[in-house]
Amino acid sequence: MRATLLTAPHEISITEVDFPTVQNPGDAVVTITATCVCGSDLWNYRGIRQIAQPQLTGHEFCGVVTEVGDEVTTVKVGDFVVSPFNTSCGECAHCLAGMHSSCAHKEVFAMGCQTEAVRVPYADGTLVATPEPPAPELIPSLLACSDVMATGWHAAVSAGVREGSTVAVVGDGAVGLCGVLAARQLGASRIIAMSRHADRQALAREFGATDVIEERGAEGAARVLELTDGVGADAVIEAVGTIEALQQAGACARPGATIGYVGVPVGVELALDPFFRRNIGLRGGMAPVRAYLPLLMDLVLTGKINPGKVFDMTLPLDQVAEGYAAMDERRAIKVLLEP
Amino acid sequence: MRATLLTAPHEISITEVDFPTVQNPGDAVVTITATCVCGSDLWNYRGIRQIAQPQLTGHEFCGVVTEVGDEVTTVKVGDFVVSPFNTSCGECAHCLAGMHSSCAHKEVFAMGCQTEAVRVPYADGTLVATPEPPAPELIPSLLACSDVMATGWHAAVSAGVREGSTVAVVGDGAVGLCGVLAARQLGASRIIAMSRHADRQALAREFGATDVIEERGAEGAARVLELTDGVGADAVIEAVGTIEALQQAGACARPGATIGYVGVPVGVELALDPFFRRNIGLRGGMAPVRAYLPLLMDLVLTGKINPGKVFDMTLPLDQVAEGYAAMDERRAIKVLLEP
């Protein structure tokens, strides 16, 4: 079958690999209906993070179960399932505490998911099936629950967004936009999206943003203070991961607020003093997607959220190189791939 | 009257200043019953933080109201009061949200509190009076509520300590020890104090520590993991403020846990990646003492907590130089001064 291989910065191509099979009694094999390109895939693509050898890529997918091991009980052949970006056993202390992204038996999909089928270890603790086959138009939104929607949700939950909150959102990529959607669902009454791209501003408003600020850094924070009578935001979502974005998030926050940060802070060393002086908390990290997945899938299936709108480009898997290029060049927010 | 003056590193002496009087209608004057030396006073004393000119010192006190301005309504002459280490108006958005340490009208006691009397602006929003004059043996515990007990409490609250939590406490100074006491009050069932000083270990156990670990850094964290079946602590209190202490706190925490940090992180630039990967949160900062003061004073007056035990040396104000030296040389945990 076809799979996506990164061989060097900006060198993405289709390669042939064996169709996966069940190896252990807890495995399932999922034939992929839709997969996609993640902002974090771009680190390797851009050479920011060096790869030691050619790498099979991708970690987001949904699809149909085509084989299960003898011990699998919660999904069966024919089920439509969504997978988090890592496996989880569902039984260790971390999974039981809802921290599936730190599962003691965590595995990443080393064979990549921008492909036709995936072997899923710990299928019972990892996959979530829909009650019935979903309507085709729901596929993008279900796929988004595999990572970006769950990550935006994690940011909002980590930031302590609740009924009536004023929330600032730093970052207008797919995760930041899903953070807007999450904040709305969690009852925020005011959501200030920080974005300077018209298409993303429009989607932010559609997802529930009440205000859009184009300024960045100290200027952006000053605008948030202006909009909040000098107080600052009750909660801040940070979905970029750079030191500038974290500082901007801190400056937007009111004293005592928490930043829910989900942008991977690669190499960031943060001066804590300004956060300490104003009691600005920092919570977040790799989202425990599995913990949120049943709720998020239900919100999608009942039409309450439509995070699939972050996919503004859909390509056949064979054109994966164009998908990476479009995201790299910011021609697309997020690219869906159909095998 | 006498006041304490820092003129250069390790140069502390008694000087003469005017007895304070009411300047504004919201002021009160408090004649001090007890004051003390804070770990943070040592930064200037040690020359870690340079002072530009001679400085009147101290920020913790309790005492008796001896004059009030015309607009003061919540305390009256003769009341015994405890003061937070900063003033607060009680009416701005930050005070109303319980973040009094970020009060829009915040003032620090620039004239110092290691003295005989203090003028307190915003007396209504700042001071809390006891229902009746307290028994003399309660004075140290009431004084502790002015800073260290409230700061330890803030750490425990920020870390999310609750009924049944396993809590690790990094730092065995007065604040760390008060953090142990706070964790116990908040229902923690296991409290692991990290200390290598016999006297502090003993007080930690008296305050509610169930385990004491002498190892530091990665070794200390490994011991915490051993004690928690490899899981880590549900909540961590960090009461030091160095990068080593923060890293140690992070390594002790279970995935998804929050570090309540109250050690001032002077100059700390923290690499966030290890925290992000395991979803370790950081919350805390300058404690909003006023928010906790009524509760803490009640716990003291009803005999439920006795944080005054952190004072293991009491000196007359005239011997303030010895008080600083004893804390600097770690001969005392915390020094109480009697004017």
XYZ file of C-alpha atoms in Angstrom:
678
model
C 0.000 0.000 0.000
C 1.019 3.630 -0.324
C 2.570 5.589 2.576
C 4.152 9.022 2.915
C 7.899 9.286 3.376
C 9.951 12.314 4.386
C 13.488 11.836 3.153
C 14.958 15.328 3.691
C 13.653 18.830 4.363
C 10.946 19.626 1.813
C 11.289 16.156 0.267
C 8.020 14.277 0.689
C 7.023 11.378 -1.502
C 4.834 8.302 -1.706
C 6.472 4.978 -0.976
C 5.237 1.383 -0.884
C 4.932 -0.479 2.443
C 3.234 -3.727 3.495
C -0.418 -3.608 4.457
C -0.453 -3.923 8.276
C -1.778 -6.976 10.091
C -2.612 -7.776 13.695
C 0.587 -8.630 15.573
C -0.670 -8.833 19.133
C -4.043 -9.899 20.551
C -4.817 -6.269 21.565
C -4.220 -4.842 18.079
C -6.692 -3.633 15.510
C -6.066 -2.691 11.911
C -7.868 0.394 10.649
C -8.281 1.143 6.949
C -8.047 4.900 6.693
C -10.943 7.003 5.456
C -9.201 10.332 6.024
C -5.856 11.532 7.347
C -4.214 14.957 7.360
C -1.128 17.113 7.730
C -0.375 18.619 11.159
C 1.457 21.823 11.983
C 3.876 19.697 13.974
C 4.637 17.617 10.851
C 6.127 20.807 9.444
C 8.986 20.885 11.962
C 10.586 17.904 10.327
C 9.510 19.033 6.866
C 11.137 22.410 7.374
C 14.256 20.865 8.898
C 13.737 22.693 12.213
C 13.879 19.277 13.803
C 16.462 17.120 12.040
C 15.516 13.580 11.099
C 18.212 10.917 11.327
C 16.736 8.759 8.574
C 13.813 8.729 6.151
C 10.588 8.841 8.140
C 7.040 7.637 7.554
C 4.842 10.586 8.515
C 1.482 11.582 9.990
C -0.342 10.798 13.209
C -4.007 11.711 12.647
C -6.611 9.434 11.139
C -10.081 7.986 11.199
C -11.359 4.987 9.321
C -12.930 1.547 9.402
C -11.741 -1.426 11.454
C -10.770 -4.262 9.119
C -9.118 -6.710 11.523
C -8.995 -7.167 15.301
C -6.892 -9.309 17.626
C -8.442 -11.952 19.894
C -8.477 -9.734 22.988
C -10.111 -6.683 21.450
C -13.618 -6.150 22.843
C -14.661 -2.512 22.374
C -14.367 -2.218 18.596
C -15.196 -4.754 15.893
C -14.615 -5.226 12.181
C -16.730 -2.711 10.264
C -16.777 -0.057 13.002
C -15.939 3.504 12.049
C -13.335 4.749 14.540
C -11.352 7.841 15.413
C -7.890 7.484 16.909
C -5.909 9.835 19.140
C -2.391 10.636 17.944
C -0.938 8.152 20.394
C -2.091 4.813 21.762
C -3.145 4.336 25.374
C -3.804 1.217 27.420
C -6.729 2.694 29.353
C -5.681 0.850 32.486
C -2.518 2.451 33.891
C -2.583 5.142 36.595
C -2.114 7.921 34.039
C -4.926 6.707 31.749
C -7.232 6.251 34.749
C -6.465 9.859 35.711
C -7.364 11.056 32.209
C -3.744 11.687 31.198
C -3.690 9.261 28.281
C -0.902 11.193 26.559
C 1.361 9.942 29.372
C 0.114 6.338 29.217
C 2.686 3.953 30.653
C 2.329 1.865 27.483
C 2.081 4.774 25.080
C 3.133 4.151 21.512
C 3.248 6.604 18.664
C 2.355 5.455 15.176
C 5.902 4.903 14.039
C 4.759 3.557 10.686
C 2.995 6.852 10.002
C -0.669 7.574 9.396
C -0.545 9.460 6.087
C -1.135 6.124 4.451
C -3.901 3.589 3.626
C -4.092 1.560 6.823
C -2.640 1.526 10.335
C -2.039 -1.125 12.971
C -3.321 0.182 16.325
C -1.859 -1.429 19.468
C -4.038 -1.273 22.620
C -7.076 -0.841 20.381
C -9.515 -1.062 23.314
C -7.831 1.767 25.206
C -7.174 3.859 22.113
C -9.946 3.816 19.517
C -13.457 5.203 19.872
C -16.171 3.970 17.500
C -19.190 5.902 16.289
C -22.561 4.254 17.065
C -23.170 3.879 13.338
C -21.339 4.749 10.120
C -21.166 8.563 9.982
C -22.508 10.677 7.137
C -19.663 11.519 4.740
C -19.942 15.248 5.446
C -19.034 14.567 9.091
C -15.729 12.862 8.263
C -13.585 16.046 8.368
C -14.974 17.019 11.785
C -14.444 13.508 13.146
C -10.898 13.529 11.802
C -10.275 16.877 13.534
C -11.076 15.177 16.864
C -8.004 13.020 16.347
C -5.735 15.935 17.256
C -6.491 19.619 16.633
C -9.986 19.765 18.111
C -8.933 17.749 21.151
C -5.824 19.888 21.515
C -7.806 23.126 21.334
C -10.211 21.649 23.880
C -7.298 20.726 26.146
C -6.051 24.303 25.946
C -9.426 25.685 26.945
C -9.862 23.192 29.779
C -6.292 23.797 30.999
C -6.891 27.553 30.938
C -9.949 27.062 33.123
C -12.445 28.486 30.629
C -15.945 28.424 32.092
C -19.398 29.973 31.820
C -19.011 33.716 31.283
C -15.228 33.776 30.819
C -13.450 36.324 28.684
C -10.893 34.344 26.705
C -7.991 35.532 24.552
C -6.671 33.133 21.917
C -3.073 33.491 20.723
C -2.508 31.602 17.475
C -4.853 31.341 14.489
C -3.778 27.954 13.163
C -6.106 24.962 13.240
C -5.512 24.425 16.975
C -6.091 28.049 17.925
C -9.290 28.076 15.875
C -10.434 24.873 17.580
C -9.580 26.602 20.869
C -12.098 29.298 19.952
C -14.688 26.596 19.274
C -13.865 24.901 22.581
C -14.077 28.148 24.553
C -17.508 28.782 23.055
C -18.720 25.306 23.985
C -17.404 25.749 27.526
C -19.521 28.861 27.930
C -17.118 31.746 27.343
C -19.094 34.906 26.764
C -16.299 36.848 25.108
C -13.639 35.334 22.891
C -10.890 37.544 21.538
C -9.107 35.903 18.614
C -5.691 37.296 17.704
C -5.190 36.923 13.961
C -4.053 38.927 10.986
C -5.285 36.627 8.225
C -8.720 37.409 6.805
C -9.671 33.772 6.148
C -8.715 32.717 9.656
C -10.443 35.729 11.199
C -13.622 34.753 9.371
C -13.441 31.174 10.616
C -12.658 32.387 14.145
C -15.827 34.493 14.066
C -17.801 31.560 12.703
C -16.449 29.410 15.551
C -17.553 31.952 18.154
C -14.961 34.736 18.402
C -16.649 37.971 19.467
C -13.605 40.165 18.780
C -10.613 39.944 16.484
C -7.320 41.707 17.158
C -4.698 42.056 14.445
C -1.912 43.459 16.617
C 0.689 41.148 18.118
C 3.028 41.217 21.117
C 2.772 44.129 23.540
C 0.473 46.000 21.143
C -1.869 43.054 20.935
C -1.907 42.707 24.715
C -2.637 46.417 25.059
C -5.661 45.970 22.803
C -6.903 43.063 24.949
C -6.574 45.278 28.037
C -8.487 48.028 26.243
C -11.294 45.603 25.452
C -11.457 44.389 29.068
C -11.495 47.705 30.952
C -7.821 47.342 31.779
C -8.334 44.026 33.554
C -7.098 41.407 31.063
C -8.538 38.078 29.942
C -9.871 35.556 32.472
C -8.234 32.746 30.521
C -5.781 32.617 27.639
C -5.262 29.922 25.027
C -1.760 29.762 23.567
C -1.514 27.614 20.448
C 1.789 28.609 18.876
C 4.640 27.522 21.146
C 7.148 30.326 20.620
C 8.506 32.477 23.428
C 6.888 35.526 21.837
C 3.492 33.857 21.839
C 3.842 32.800 25.477
C 4.866 36.304 26.505
C 1.983 37.770 24.528
C -0.363 35.317 26.239
C 0.988 36.342 29.644
C 0.533 40.022 28.906
C -3.091 39.441 27.832
C -3.966 37.573 31.036
C -5.491 39.161 34.100
C -3.725 38.511 37.412
C -4.596 35.037 38.620
C -5.504 33.784 35.138
C -4.111 30.633 33.598
C -2.669 30.193 30.128
C -3.685 26.909 28.544
C -0.677 26.270 26.323
C -0.641 23.600 23.676
C 1.843 24.965 21.170
C 4.890 22.729 21.609
C 7.503 25.036 23.195
C 10.479 23.711 21.251
C 13.626 25.101 22.867
C 11.699 27.768 24.813
C 13.314 29.003 28.033
C 10.785 31.266 29.682
C 11.664 34.029 32.155
C 9.154 33.249 34.924
C 9.348 36.485 36.875
C 6.661 38.420 34.918
C 4.309 35.448 35.247
C 5.049 35.058 38.959
C 4.513 38.709 39.796
C 1.001 38.631 38.337
C 0.100 35.081 39.300
C -0.241 33.964 35.687
C -0.420 30.185 35.560
C 0.774 27.909 32.782
C -0.974 24.614 32.208
C -1.201 22.344 29.228
C 0.943 20.088 27.144
C 0.435 17.114 24.867
C -3.329 16.713 24.852
C -4.793 13.528 26.347
C -6.983 13.190 23.266
C -8.531 9.893 24.341
C -9.960 11.522 27.476
C -11.936 14.046 25.431
C -12.719 11.918 22.385
C -16.122 10.457 23.387
C -17.470 13.910 24.267
C -16.038 15.597 21.176
C -17.294 12.897 18.822
C -20.726 13.264 20.383
C -20.624 17.040 19.845
C -19.727 16.441 16.190
C -22.355 13.731 15.617
C -25.071 15.905 17.161
C -24.061 18.882 15.043
C -22.930 21.079 17.953
C -19.403 21.613 16.642
C -17.972 21.468 13.172
C -14.181 21.591 13.589
C -13.744 20.019 10.157
C -14.007 23.546 8.775
C -10.313 23.977 9.564
C -9.663 21.775 6.538
C -9.630 24.285 3.727
C -7.889 21.988 1.276
C -8.582 18.335 0.449
C -6.202 16.298 -1.677
C -5.796 12.680 -2.688
C -3.004 10.997 -0.718
C -0.896 10.866 -3.858
C -0.641 14.667 -3.746
C 0.654 14.752 -0.181
C 3.693 16.787 -1.296
C 1.391 19.591 -2.408
C -0.418 19.335 0.938
C 2.800 19.905 2.882
C 3.833 22.738 0.577
C 0.440 24.453 0.929
C 0.642 24.353 4.716
C 4.298 25.353 4.757
C 3.511 28.362 2.564
C 0.361 29.162 4.567
C -1.810 28.689 1.519
C -3.912 26.305 3.624
C -4.884 26.209 7.296
C -4.961 22.418 7.296
C -4.938 19.817 4.560
C -7.088 16.681 4.532
C -5.767 13.676 2.607
C -7.898 10.921 1.122
C -6.111 7.599 0.538
C 10.782 55.697 67.114
C 13.204 52.971 66.132
C 13.263 51.425 62.675
C 15.541 48.984 60.861
C 17.843 50.284 58.149
C 19.854 48.300 55.613
C 22.753 50.443 54.428
C 24.855 47.885 52.558
C 25.075 44.096 52.280
C 25.236 42.626 55.787
C 24.923 46.124 57.322
C 21.708 46.317 59.325
C 21.190 48.825 62.109
C 18.559 50.651 64.117
C 17.769 54.204 63.073
C 15.353 56.862 64.312
C 12.289 57.844 62.256
C 9.138 59.826 62.989
C 6.198 58.017 64.483
C 3.659 57.660 61.652
C 0.377 59.509 61.568
C -2.756 59.290 59.457
C -2.177 61.125 56.146
C -5.304 60.200 54.232
C -8.848 59.484 55.407
C -8.468 55.766 54.536
C -5.288 55.317 56.608
C -4.819 53.578 59.924
C -1.763 53.580 62.155
C -0.847 50.275 63.745
C 1.499 50.011 66.705
C 3.407 46.828 66.169
C 3.187 43.912 68.590
C 5.402 41.607 66.538
C 7.295 41.751 63.256
C 9.829 39.402 61.691
C 12.549 38.752 59.136
C 11.569 37.181 55.802
C 13.632 34.977 53.547
C 13.059 37.585 50.849
C 14.622 40.270 53.098
C 17.840 38.287 52.742
C 18.173 39.047 49.011
C 18.978 42.659 49.755
C 20.908 41.739 52.902
C 23.089 39.334 50.957
C 23.548 41.800 48.122
C 21.948 39.428 45.598
C 19.590 42.264 44.827
C 21.442 45.575 44.928
C 19.902 48.480 46.803
C 20.388 51.952 45.375
C 20.202 53.708 48.735
C 19.762 52.854 52.429
C 16.464 51.049 52.874
C 13.975 50.690 55.715
C 13.194 46.986 55.897
C 10.504 44.444 56.696
C 6.977 43.816 55.447
C 5.298 41.520 58.003
C 3.537 42.685 61.149
C 0.611 42.472 63.497
C -0.351 44.907 66.196
C -2.898 47.272 67.653
C -4.668 50.095 65.815
C -3.803 53.415 67.469
C -5.246 55.931 64.993
C -7.701 55.782 62.086
C -8.679 58.203 59.337
C -12.209 59.516 58.969
C -13.219 57.063 56.267
C -12.044 53.894 57.978
C -14.974 51.687 58.987
C -13.822 48.079 59.421
C -11.156 48.550 62.104
C -11.105 50.881 65.092
C -8.635 52.131 67.646
C -7.773 49.308 70.026
C -8.355 46.483 67.529
C -5.683 43.829 67.182
C -4.986 43.433 63.467
C -2.909 41.395 61.075
C -1.712 42.955 57.820
C -0.788 41.343 54.514
C 2.618 42.322 53.121
C 0.971 44.769 50.740
C -2.040 47.020 50.928
C -5.185 46.426 48.898
C -8.217 48.585 48.213
C -10.715 45.730 48.327
C -12.743 47.295 45.541
C -10.861 47.006 42.246
C -11.427 44.158 39.789
C -8.346 42.293 41.023
C -9.308 42.536 44.717
C -12.856 41.475 43.915
C -11.429 38.440 42.114
C -9.337 37.564 45.179
C -6.056 38.678 43.604
C -5.240 41.332 46.204
C -1.519 41.086 45.483
C -2.313 42.717 42.133
C -4.567 45.422 43.601
C -4.789 48.407 41.272
C -3.959 50.616 44.272
C -1.376 48.307 45.798
C 1.264 49.886 47.989
C 4.154 48.203 49.698
C 5.240 49.408 53.115
C 8.067 51.585 51.869
C 8.793 52.839 55.370
C 9.456 49.272 56.493
C 7.738 47.153 59.112
C 10.675 46.077 61.269
C 9.868 49.053 63.442
C 7.491 50.235 66.168
C 4.495 51.468 64.151
C 3.254 51.538 60.565
C 0.895 53.731 58.577
C -1.464 51.501 56.595
C -3.146 53.044 53.528
C -6.457 51.470 52.440
C -6.895 50.164 55.988
C -10.401 48.835 55.280
C -9.258 46.756 52.338
C -6.024 45.649 53.962
C -6.237 44.910 57.682
C -8.169 42.132 59.365
C -9.013 42.434 63.067
C -9.427 39.622 65.568
C -12.827 39.522 67.316
C -11.069 40.200 70.629
C -7.510 40.726 71.795
C -5.674 37.442 71.208
C -3.873 35.432 73.880
C -0.171 36.276 73.815
C 0.815 32.741 72.859
C -1.141 33.129 69.600
C 0.803 36.197 68.462
C 3.495 34.266 66.533
C 0.891 32.255 64.621
C -1.110 35.387 63.810
C 2.068 37.097 62.650
C 2.825 34.102 60.404
C -0.492 34.741 58.612
C 0.938 38.068 57.430
C 3.103 36.297 54.862
C 4.559 32.792 55.243
C 1.410 30.926 56.233
C -0.649 32.690 53.583
C 2.093 32.047 51.030
C 2.274 28.356 51.909
C -1.508 28.239 51.648
C -1.396 29.942 48.259
C 1.088 27.317 47.065
C -1.170 24.479 48.189
C -4.282 26.064 46.674
C -2.430 26.849 43.428
C -1.177 23.259 43.244
C -4.762 22.039 43.535
C -4.257 20.116 46.784
C -7.487 18.436 47.836
C -8.915 15.639 49.941
C -6.756 12.558 49.515
C -3.942 14.199 47.508
C -0.359 13.007 47.640
C 1.708 16.187 47.889
C 5.455 16.704 47.551
C 6.940 19.827 49.129
C 10.198 21.232 47.770
C 11.774 23.689 50.217
C 11.981 23.388 54.004
C 12.046 27.086 54.903
C 9.193 28.740 56.755
C 7.048 28.873 53.606
C 7.639 25.242 52.662
C 6.803 24.185 56.225
C 3.632 26.280 56.125
C 2.896 24.585 52.795
C 2.953 21.243 54.636
C 0.514 22.647 57.196
C -1.729 23.984 54.417
C -1.700 20.690 52.521
C -2.753 18.888 55.692
C -5.619 21.321 56.284
C -6.750 20.937 52.676
C -7.070 17.198 53.193
C -3.899 15.756 51.680
C -3.489 12.178 52.843
C 0.199 11.885 52.064
C 2.687 14.743 52.364
C 6.272 14.162 51.335
C 8.574 16.840 52.741
C 11.975 17.225 51.095
C 14.467 18.366 53.730
C 17.919 17.545 54.986
C 17.852 19.519 58.253
C 16.811 17.556 61.351
C 15.023 20.502 63.012
C 13.023 21.290 59.891
C 12.233 17.628 59.293
C 10.856 17.438 62.836
C 8.666 20.500 62.323
C 7.517 19.197 58.942
C 6.372 15.976 60.630
C 4.655 17.954 63.381
C 2.872 19.998 60.686
C 1.620 16.844 58.971
C 4.349 15.430 56.730
C 3.956 11.666 56.426
C 7.314 11.115 54.729
C 10.618 12.959 54.658
C 13.126 12.677 51.830
C 16.675 13.920 52.219
C 17.749 13.500 48.604
C 17.547 16.420 46.199
C 17.278 16.895 42.448
C 16.841 13.813 40.279
C 17.602 11.531 43.236
C 14.925 13.203 45.325
C 12.424 12.903 42.509
C 13.320 9.215 42.089
C 12.524 8.684 45.783
C 9.142 10.405 45.364
C 8.388 8.091 42.439
C 9.416 5.096 44.563
C 7.015 6.193 47.306
C 4.161 6.621 44.819
C 4.369 3.343 42.866
C 6.123 5.111 40.020
C 3.266 7.561 39.494
C 4.519 10.821 41.072
C 2.839 13.350 43.345
C -0.696 14.606 42.619
C 0.396 18.136 43.572
C 3.754 19.758 44.272
C 4.549 22.796 46.392
C 7.713 24.681 45.357
C 8.890 27.178 47.950
C 12.453 27.963 46.924
C 12.465 29.782 43.605
C 15.636 28.428 42.001
C 15.696 26.650 38.667
C 16.929 23.497 40.410
C 13.972 23.541 42.793
C 11.506 24.049 39.930
C 13.040 21.202 37.943
C 12.984 18.988 41.027
C 9.337 19.883 41.562
C 8.557 19.013 37.944
C 10.287 15.664 38.194
C 8.304 14.794 41.364
C 4.955 15.575 39.745
C 2.727 13.021 38.078
C 1.557 13.819 34.547
C -1.251 16.359 34.717
C -0.223 17.629 38.163
C 0.308 21.286 38.974
C 3.226 22.846 40.815
C 2.132 25.584 43.200
C 5.215 27.799 43.126
C 5.741 30.618 45.559
C 9.507 30.851 45.734
C 10.291 34.077 43.867
C 12.017 32.887 40.642
C 14.622 35.653 40.508
C 16.267 35.491 37.087
C 14.946 31.998 36.364
C 14.523 31.055 32.710
C 12.817 27.706 32.651
C 13.030 25.216 29.769
C 9.350 24.404 29.307
C 9.631 21.293 27.174
C 9.899 18.737 30.046
C 6.874 20.336 31.721
C 4.903 20.406 28.485
C 5.593 16.786 27.588
C 4.162 15.586 30.894
C 1.430 18.220 31.276
C 2.971 19.635 34.447
C 1.318 22.955 35.261
C 2.871 25.927 37.016
C 0.659 28.182 39.062
C 1.380 30.590 41.863
C 3.133 33.849 42.479
C 2.944 36.642 45.027
C 0.306 35.405 47.441
C -2.948 37.380 47.692
C -2.615 37.235 51.472
C -5.720 39.325 52.142
C -7.903 36.780 50.364
C -6.854 34.017 52.745
C -6.391 36.056 55.928
C -9.864 35.748 57.502
C -9.830 31.962 57.110
C -6.247 31.560 58.311
C -6.772 33.808 61.348
C -9.829 31.764 62.218
C -7.827 28.535 61.958
C -5.224 30.030 64.295
C -7.741 31.408 66.791
C -9.560 28.072 66.955
C -6.327 26.182 67.489
C -6.452 24.248 64.211
C -3.097 25.496 62.918
C -0.039 26.789 64.728
C 2.237 28.234 62.030
C 3.983 30.367 64.668
C 6.184 27.345 65.313
C 8.291 28.402 62.341
C 9.680 31.141 64.609
C 12.502 29.358 66.356
C 14.202 32.558 67.521
C 12.691 35.632 69.171
C 14.714 38.820 69.647
C 14.054 42.366 70.751
C 13.944 44.750 67.782
C 17.232 46.268 68.911
C 18.950 42.979 68.046
C 17.629 42.888 64.492
C 21.183 42.550 63.142
C 21.558 39.250 64.964
C 18.190 38.193 63.577
C 19.323 38.726 59.995
C 22.653 37.014 60.672
C 20.938 33.989 62.238
C 18.680 33.549 59.222
C 21.485 34.220 56.761
C 23.622 31.550 58.459
C 20.650 29.177 58.716
C 20.899 29.137 62.504
C 17.214 30.044 62.573
C 14.260 29.094 60.353
C 12.567 32.432 60.992
C 13.165 35.221 63.512
C 10.422 37.088 65.367
C 11.222 40.650 66.491
C 9.563 42.428 69.404
C 9.653 46.238 69.273
